[in-house]
Amino acid sequence: MGKSGMQKGKGKVKEALGKATGNERMKTEGKAEQAEGKVRESADEARDALKRRPR
């Protein structure tokens, strides 16, 4: 699991904890971390695709 997967997992835990405790700020931070993980994952995939393309 790379950084993006860890970021998304951490965000899911934070969001769930925020929901369970009624802490809106923690819930929102969790959603933001998940989004950041998805963006990082997309950037990694794009970079890998560029490396694989023929020149």
PDB file with SEQRES, HELIX, SHEET and CRYST1 records, atoms N, CA, C and O in Angstrom:
SEQRES   1 A   55  MET GLY LYS SER GLY MET GLN LYS GLY LYS GLY LYS VAL          
SEQRES   2 A   55  LYS GLU ALA LEU GLY LYS ALA THR GLY ASN GLU ARG MET          
SEQRES   3 A   55  LYS THR GLU GLY LYS ALA GLU GLN ALA GLU GLY LYS VAL          
SEQRES   4 A   55  ARG GLU SER ALA ASP GLU ALA ARG ASP ALA LEU LYS ARG          
SEQRES   5 A   55  ARG PRO ARG                                                  
HELIX    1 AA1 LYS A    3  THR A   21  1                                  19    
HELIX    2 AA2 GLU A   24  ARG A   52  1                                  29    
CRYST1    1.000    1.000    1.000  90.00  90.00  90.00 P 1           1          
ATOM      1  N   MET A   1       0.855  -1.170   0.000  1.00  0.00           N  
ATOM      2  CA  MET A   1       0.000   0.000   0.000  1.00  0.00           C  
ATOM      3  C   MET A   1       0.900   1.230   0.000  1.00  0.00           C  
ATOM      4  O   MET A   1       1.786   1.376   0.842  1.00  0.00           O  
ATOM      5  N   GLY A   2       0.654   2.088  -0.943  1.00  0.00           N  
ATOM      6  CA  GLY A   2       1.446   3.302  -1.047  1.00  0.00           C  
ATOM      7  C   GLY A   2       0.894   4.419  -0.180  1.00  0.00           C  
ATOM      8  O   GLY A   2      -0.025   4.236   0.618  1.00  0.00           O  
ATOM      9  N   LYS A   3       1.490   5.572  -0.369  1.00  0.00           N  
ATOM     10  CA  LYS A   3       1.066   6.730   0.416  1.00  0.00           C  
ATOM     11  C   LYS A   3      -0.394   7.080   0.161  1.00  0.00           C  
ATOM     12  O   LYS A   3      -1.110   7.485   1.076  1.00  0.00           O  
ATOM     13  N   SER A   4      -0.831   6.923  -1.085  1.00  0.00           N  
ATOM     14  CA  SER A   4      -2.212   7.290  -1.403  1.00  0.00           C  
ATOM     15  C   SER A   4      -3.202   6.377  -0.690  1.00  0.00           C  
ATOM     16  O   SER A   4      -4.229   6.841  -0.196  1.00  0.00           O  
ATOM     17  N   GLY A   5      -2.902   5.097  -0.633  1.00  0.00           N  
ATOM     18  CA  GLY A   5      -3.780   4.160   0.052  1.00  0.00           C  
ATOM     19  C   GLY A   5      -3.824   4.400   1.548  1.00  0.00           C  
ATOM     20  O   GLY A   5      -4.877   4.297   2.177  1.00  0.00           O  
ATOM     21  N   MET A   6      -2.667   4.723   2.111  1.00  0.00           N  
ATOM     22  CA  MET A   6      -2.617   5.020   3.539  1.00  0.00           C  
ATOM     23  C   MET A   6      -3.403   6.288   3.841  1.00  0.00           C  
ATOM     24  O   MET A   6      -4.103   6.369   4.850  1.00  0.00           O  
ATOM     25  N   GLN A   7      -3.284   7.273   2.965  1.00  0.00           N  
ATOM     26  CA  GLN A   7      -3.992   8.546   3.144  1.00  0.00           C  
ATOM     27  C   GLN A   7      -5.506   8.314   3.115  1.00  0.00           C  
ATOM     28  O   GLN A   7      -6.244   8.855   3.938  1.00  0.00           O  
ATOM     29  N   LYS A   8      -5.954   7.501   2.153  1.00  0.00           N  
ATOM     30  CA  LYS A   8      -7.387   7.227   2.054  1.00  0.00           C  
ATOM     31  C   LYS A   8      -7.882   6.443   3.267  1.00  0.00           C  
ATOM     32  O   LYS A   8      -8.960   6.725   3.790  1.00  0.00           O  
ATOM     33  N   GLY A   9      -7.103   5.464   3.713  1.00  0.00           N  
ATOM     34  CA  GLY A   9      -7.488   4.673   4.877  1.00  0.00           C  
ATOM     35  C   GLY A   9      -7.556   5.511   6.138  1.00  0.00           C  
ATOM     36  O   GLY A   9      -8.487   5.388   6.933  1.00  0.00           O  
ATOM     37  N   LYS A  10      -6.563   6.362   6.312  1.00  0.00           N  
ATOM     38  CA  LYS A  10      -6.529   7.246   7.478  1.00  0.00           C  
ATOM     39  C   LYS A  10      -7.744   8.180   7.454  1.00  0.00           C  
ATOM     40  O   LYS A  10      -8.350   8.453   8.490  1.00  0.00           O  
ATOM     41  N   GLY A  11      -8.087   8.658   6.270  1.00  0.00           N  
ATOM     42  CA  GLY A  11      -9.241   9.541   6.129  1.00  0.00           C  
ATOM     43  C   GLY A  11     -10.547   8.838   6.467  1.00  0.00           C  
ATOM     44  O   GLY A  11     -11.432   9.426   7.089  1.00  0.00           O  
ATOM     45  N   LYS A  12     -10.669   7.571   6.054  1.00  0.00           N  
ATOM     46  CA  LYS A  12     -11.885   6.810   6.351  1.00  0.00           C  
ATOM     47  C   LYS A  12     -12.048   6.613   7.853  1.00  0.00           C  
ATOM     48  O   LYS A  12     -13.145   6.739   8.396  1.00  0.00           O  
ATOM     49  N   VAL A  13     -10.930   6.299   8.517  1.00  0.00           N  
ATOM     50  CA  VAL A  13     -10.985   6.110   9.969  1.00  0.00           C  
ATOM     51  C   VAL A  13     -11.375   7.411  10.655  1.00  0.00           C  
ATOM     52  O   VAL A  13     -12.214   7.426  11.555  1.00  0.00           O  
ATOM     53  N   LYS A  14     -10.761   8.492  10.222  1.00  0.00           N  
ATOM     54  CA  LYS A  14     -11.038   9.799  10.827  1.00  0.00           C  
ATOM     55  C   LYS A  14     -12.499  10.196  10.601  1.00  0.00           C  
ATOM     56  O   LYS A  14     -13.150  10.724  11.503  1.00  0.00           O  
ATOM     57  N   GLU A  15     -13.006   9.941   9.400  1.00  0.00           N  
ATOM     58  CA  GLU A  15     -14.402  10.275   9.107  1.00  0.00           C  
ATOM     59  C   GLU A  15     -15.344   9.448   9.985  1.00  0.00           C  
ATOM     60  O   GLU A  15     -16.306   9.982  10.537  1.00  0.00           O  
ATOM     61  N   ALA A  16     -15.072   8.159  10.113  1.00  0.00           N  
ATOM     62  CA  ALA A  16     -15.922   7.288  10.929  1.00  0.00           C  
ATOM     63  C   ALA A  16     -15.883   7.711  12.393  1.00  0.00           C  
ATOM     64  O   ALA A  16     -16.914   7.712  13.066  1.00  0.00           O  
ATOM     65  N   LEU A  17     -14.715   8.065  12.884  1.00  0.00           N  
ATOM     66  CA  LEU A  17     -14.593   8.513  14.266  1.00  0.00           C  
ATOM     67  C   LEU A  17     -15.350   9.826  14.468  1.00  0.00           C  
ATOM     68  O   LEU A  17     -15.991  10.028  15.499  1.00  0.00           O  
ATOM     69  N   GLY A  18     -15.272  10.703  13.487  1.00  0.00           N  
ATOM     70  CA  GLY A  18     -16.015  11.959  13.559  1.00  0.00           C  
ATOM     71  C   GLY A  18     -17.518  11.739  13.587  1.00  0.00           C  
ATOM     72  O   GLY A  18     -18.244  12.410  14.322  1.00  0.00           O  
ATOM     73  N   LYS A  19     -17.981  10.783  12.772  1.00  0.00           N  
ATOM     74  CA  LYS A  19     -19.412  10.460  12.764  1.00  0.00           C  
ATOM     75  C   LYS A  19     -19.840   9.880  14.108  1.00  0.00           C  
ATOM     76  O   LYS A  19     -20.892  10.233  14.641  1.00  0.00           O  
ATOM     77  N   ALA A  20     -19.010   8.985  14.651  1.00  0.00           N  
ATOM     78  CA  ALA A  20     -19.353   8.314  15.905  1.00  0.00           C  
ATOM     79  C   ALA A  20     -19.392   9.280  17.083  1.00  0.00           C  
ATOM     80  O   ALA A  20     -20.212   9.127  17.988  1.00  0.00           O  
ATOM     81  N   THR A  21     -18.516  10.265  17.072  1.00  0.00           N  
ATOM     82  CA  THR A  21     -18.441  11.196  18.199  1.00  0.00           C  
ATOM     83  C   THR A  21     -19.251  12.460  17.967  1.00  0.00           C  
ATOM     84  O   THR A  21     -19.408  13.271  18.879  1.00  0.00           O  
ATOM     85  N   GLY A  22     -19.768  12.635  16.749  1.00  0.00           N  
ATOM     86  CA  GLY A  22     -20.521  13.841  16.435  1.00  0.00           C  
ATOM     87  C   GLY A  22     -19.627  15.040  16.182  1.00  0.00           C  
ATOM     88  O   GLY A  22     -20.085  16.180  16.252  1.00  0.00           O  
ATOM     89  N   ASN A  23     -18.363  14.797  15.889  1.00  0.00           N  
ATOM     90  CA  ASN A  23     -17.389  15.859  15.647  1.00  0.00           C  
ATOM     91  C   ASN A  23     -17.362  16.162  14.145  1.00  0.00           C  
ATOM     92  O   ASN A  23     -16.734  15.436  13.375  1.00  0.00           O  
ATOM     93  N   GLU A  24     -18.033  17.215  13.742  1.00  0.00           N  
ATOM     94  CA  GLU A  24     -18.130  17.574  12.318  1.00  0.00           C  
ATOM     95  C   GLU A  24     -16.770  17.927  11.715  1.00  0.00           C  
ATOM     96  O   GLU A  24     -16.497  17.612  10.557  1.00  0.00           O  
ATOM     97  N   ARG A  25     -15.930  18.577  12.500  1.00  0.00           N  
ATOM     98  CA  ARG A  25     -14.618  18.978  11.982  1.00  0.00           C  
ATOM     99  C   ARG A  25     -13.779  17.743  11.639  1.00  0.00           C  
ATOM    100  O   ARG A  25     -13.155  17.696  10.579  1.00  0.00           O  
ATOM    101  N   MET A  26     -13.762  16.752  12.518  1.00  0.00           N  
ATOM    102  CA  MET A  26     -12.994  15.538  12.269  1.00  0.00           C  
ATOM    103  C   MET A  26     -13.568  14.785  11.071  1.00  0.00           C  
ATOM    104  O   MET A  26     -12.820  14.244  10.256  1.00  0.00           O  
ATOM    105  N   LYS A  27     -14.868  14.754  10.969  1.00  0.00           N  
ATOM    106  CA  LYS A  27     -15.546  14.091   9.849  1.00  0.00           C  
ATOM    107  C   LYS A  27     -15.143  14.755   8.524  1.00  0.00           C  
ATOM    108  O   LYS A  27     -14.844  14.073   7.544  1.00  0.00           O  
ATOM    109  N   THR A  28     -15.139  16.078   8.512  1.00  0.00           N  
ATOM    110  CA  THR A  28     -14.766  16.831   7.313  1.00  0.00           C  
ATOM    111  C   THR A  28     -13.291  16.630   6.973  1.00  0.00           C  
ATOM    112  O   THR A  28     -12.935  16.475   5.805  1.00  0.00           O  
ATOM    113  N   GLU A  29     -12.437  16.631   7.991  1.00  0.00           N  
ATOM    114  CA  GLU A  29     -11.006  16.398   7.764  1.00  0.00           C  
ATOM    115  C   GLU A  29     -10.781  15.014   7.159  1.00  0.00           C  
ATOM    116  O   GLU A  29      -9.932  14.844   6.284  1.00  0.00           O  
ATOM    117  N   GLY A  30     -11.537  14.035   7.624  1.00  0.00           N  
ATOM    118  CA  GLY A  30     -11.431  12.684   7.084  1.00  0.00           C  
ATOM    119  C   GLY A  30     -11.800  12.635   5.613  1.00  0.00           C  
ATOM    120  O   GLY A  30     -11.126  11.983   4.816  1.00  0.00           O  
ATOM    121  N   LYS A  31     -12.865  13.321   5.258  1.00  0.00           N  
ATOM    122  CA  LYS A  31     -13.277  13.366   3.850  1.00  0.00           C  
ATOM    123  C   LYS A  31     -12.213  14.054   2.999  1.00  0.00           C  
ATOM    124  O   LYS A  31     -11.941  13.636   1.874  1.00  0.00           O  
ATOM    125  N   ALA A  32     -11.618  15.104   3.540  1.00  0.00           N  
ATOM    126  CA  ALA A  32     -10.576  15.831   2.812  1.00  0.00           C  
ATOM    127  C   ALA A  32      -9.344  14.953   2.610  1.00  0.00           C  
ATOM    128  O   ALA A  32      -8.738  14.975   1.539  1.00  0.00           O  
ATOM    129  N   GLU A  33      -8.972  14.188   3.621  1.00  0.00           N  
ATOM    130  CA  GLU A  33      -7.815  13.303   3.492  1.00  0.00           C  
ATOM    131  C   GLU A  33      -8.074  12.210   2.460  1.00  0.00           C  
ATOM    132  O   GLU A  33      -7.172  11.820   1.719  1.00  0.00           O  
ATOM    133  N   GLN A  34      -9.299  11.726   2.418  1.00  0.00           N  
ATOM    134  CA  GLN A  34      -9.639  10.728   1.405  1.00  0.00           C  
ATOM    135  C   GLN A  34      -9.514  11.313   0.001  1.00  0.00           C  
ATOM    136  O   GLN A  34      -8.991  10.668  -0.907  1.00  0.00           O  
ATOM    137  N   ALA A  35      -9.996  12.536  -0.165  1.00  0.00           N  
ATOM    138  CA  ALA A  35      -9.909  13.196  -1.471  1.00  0.00           C  
ATOM    139  C   ALA A  35      -8.453  13.422  -1.852  1.00  0.00           C  
ATOM    140  O   ALA A  35      -8.077  13.238  -3.009  1.00  0.00           O  
ATOM    141  N   GLU A  36      -7.634  13.821  -0.884  1.00  0.00           N  
ATOM    142  CA  GLU A  36      -6.210  14.030  -1.149  1.00  0.00           C  
ATOM    143  C   GLU A  36      -5.550  12.714  -1.582  1.00  0.00           C  
ATOM    144  O   GLU A  36      -4.708  12.703  -2.480  1.00  0.00           O  
ATOM    145  N   GLY A  37      -5.934  11.622  -0.946  1.00  0.00           N  
ATOM    146  CA  GLY A  37      -5.404  10.315  -1.314  1.00  0.00           C  
ATOM    147  C   GLY A  37      -5.796   9.923  -2.730  1.00  0.00           C  
ATOM    148  O   GLY A  37      -4.993   9.348  -3.465  1.00  0.00           O  
ATOM    149  N   LYS A  38      -7.029  10.233  -3.113  1.00  0.00           N  
ATOM    150  CA  LYS A  38      -7.490   9.920  -4.469  1.00  0.00           C  
ATOM    151  C   LYS A  38      -6.735  10.743  -5.512  1.00  0.00           C  
ATOM    152  O   LYS A  38      -6.387  10.235  -6.579  1.00  0.00           O  
ATOM    153  N   VAL A  39      -6.484  12.004  -5.202  1.00  0.00           N  
ATOM    154  CA  VAL A  39      -5.743  12.862  -6.127  1.00  0.00           C  
ATOM    155  C   VAL A  39      -4.317  12.345  -6.276  1.00  0.00           C  
ATOM    156  O   VAL A  39      -3.787  12.274  -7.384  1.00  0.00           O  
ATOM    157  N   ARG A  40      -3.700  11.986  -5.152  1.00  0.00           N  
ATOM    158  CA  ARG A  40      -2.335  11.457  -5.189  1.00  0.00           C  
ATOM    159  C   ARG A  40      -2.276  10.161  -6.001  1.00  0.00           C  
ATOM    160  O   ARG A  40      -1.336   9.935  -6.763  1.00  0.00           O  
ATOM    161  N   GLU A  41      -3.295   9.314  -5.826  1.00  0.00           N  
ATOM    162  CA  GLU A  41      -3.358   8.058  -6.561  1.00  0.00           C  
ATOM    163  C   GLU A  41      -3.476   8.317  -8.067  1.00  0.00           C  
ATOM    164  O   GLU A  41      -2.816   7.655  -8.868  1.00  0.00           O  
ATOM    165  N   SER A  42      -4.312   9.272  -8.442  1.00  0.00           N  
ATOM    166  CA  SER A  42      -4.469   9.612  -9.862  1.00  0.00           C  
ATOM    167  C   SER A  42      -3.175  10.155 -10.443  1.00  0.00           C  
ATOM    168  O   SER A  42      -2.817   9.831 -11.575  1.00  0.00           O  
ATOM    169  N   ALA A  43      -2.476  10.976  -9.678  1.00  0.00           N  
ATOM    170  CA  ALA A  43      -1.204  11.528 -10.146  1.00  0.00           C  
ATOM    171  C   ALA A  43      -0.178  10.419 -10.320  1.00  0.00           C  
ATOM    172  O   ALA A  43       0.586  10.425 -11.285  1.00  0.00           O  
ATOM    173  N   ASP A  44      -0.156   9.468  -9.392  1.00  0.00           N  
ATOM    174  CA  ASP A  44       0.779   8.334  -9.504  1.00  0.00           C  
ATOM    175  C   ASP A  44       0.471   7.503 -10.744  1.00  0.00           C  
ATOM    176  O   ASP A  44       1.381   7.086 -11.461  1.00  0.00           O  
ATOM    177  N   GLU A  45      -0.807   7.266 -10.993  1.00  0.00           N  
ATOM    178  CA  GLU A  45      -1.200   6.478 -12.166  1.00  0.00           C  
ATOM    179  C   GLU A  45      -0.823   7.195 -13.458  1.00  0.00           C  
ATOM    180  O   GLU A  45      -0.357   6.562 -14.406  1.00  0.00           O  
ATOM    181  N   ALA A  46      -1.020   8.502 -13.499  1.00  0.00           N  
ATOM    182  CA  ALA A  46      -0.666   9.268 -14.697  1.00  0.00           C  
ATOM    183  C   ALA A  46       0.842   9.231 -14.929  1.00  0.00           C  
ATOM    184  O   ALA A  46       1.296   9.063 -16.061  1.00  0.00           O  
ATOM    185  N   ARG A  47       1.610   9.387 -13.862  1.00  0.00           N  
ATOM    186  CA  ARG A  47       3.066   9.348 -13.981  1.00  0.00           C  
ATOM    187  C   ARG A  47       3.526   7.973 -14.475  1.00  0.00           C  
ATOM    188  O   ARG A  47       4.414   7.886 -15.323  1.00  0.00           O  
ATOM    189  N   ASP A  48       2.927   6.903 -13.949  1.00  0.00           N  
ATOM    190  CA  ASP A  48       3.281   5.558 -14.378  1.00  0.00           C  
ATOM    191  C   ASP A  48       2.927   5.325 -15.844  1.00  0.00           C  
ATOM    192  O   ASP A  48       3.681   4.682 -16.573  1.00  0.00           O  
ATOM    193  N   ALA A  49       1.780   5.847 -16.274  1.00  0.00           N  
ATOM    194  CA  ALA A  49       1.365   5.692 -17.666  1.00  0.00           C  
ATOM    195  C   ALA A  49       2.340   6.405 -18.604  1.00  0.00           C  
ATOM    196  O   ALA A  49       2.628   5.908 -19.693  1.00  0.00           O  
ATOM    197  N   LEU A  50       2.840   7.550 -18.191  1.00  0.00           N  
ATOM    198  CA  LEU A  50       3.813   8.282 -19.013  1.00  0.00           C  
ATOM    199  C   LEU A  50       5.129   7.512 -19.107  1.00  0.00           C  
ATOM    200  O   LEU A  50       5.795   7.544 -20.141  1.00  0.00           O  
ATOM    201  N   LYS A  51       5.496   6.835 -18.051  1.00  0.00           N  
ATOM    202  CA  LYS A  51       6.738   6.060 -18.056  1.00  0.00           C  
ATOM    203  C   LYS A  51       6.622   4.860 -18.991  1.00  0.00           C  
ATOM    204  O   LYS A  51       7.611   4.451 -19.599  1.00  0.00           O  
ATOM    205  N   ARG A  52       5.414   4.290 -19.112  1.00  0.00           N  
ATOM    206  CA  ARG A  52       5.213   3.086 -19.919  1.00  0.00           C  
ATOM    207  C   ARG A  52       5.026   3.369 -21.406  1.00  0.00           C  
ATOM    208  O   ARG A  52       5.180   2.466 -22.229  1.00  0.00           O  
ATOM    209  N   ARG A  53       4.699   4.600 -21.757  1.00  0.00           N  
ATOM    210  CA  ARG A  53       4.392   4.851 -23.163  1.00  0.00           C  
ATOM    211  C   ARG A  53       5.646   4.782 -24.016  1.00  0.00           C  
ATOM    212  O   ARG A  53       6.730   5.153 -23.565  1.00  0.00           O  
ATOM    213  N   PRO A  54       5.503   4.302 -25.261  1.00  0.00           N  
ATOM    214  CA  PRO A  54       6.667   4.220 -26.157  1.00  0.00           C  
ATOM    215  C   PRO A  54       7.108   5.609 -26.596  1.00  0.00           C  
ATOM    216  O   PRO A  54       6.304   6.535 -26.703  1.00  0.00           O  
ATOM    217  N   ARG A  55       8.372   5.724 -26.840  1.00  0.00           N  
ATOM    218  CA  ARG A  55       8.931   7.020 -27.253  1.00  0.00           C  
ATOM    219  C   ARG A  55       9.202   7.067 -28.709  1.00  0.00           C  
ATOM    220  O   ARG A  55       9.673   8.085 -29.216  1.00  0.00           O  
TER     221      ARG A  55                                                      
END                                                                             
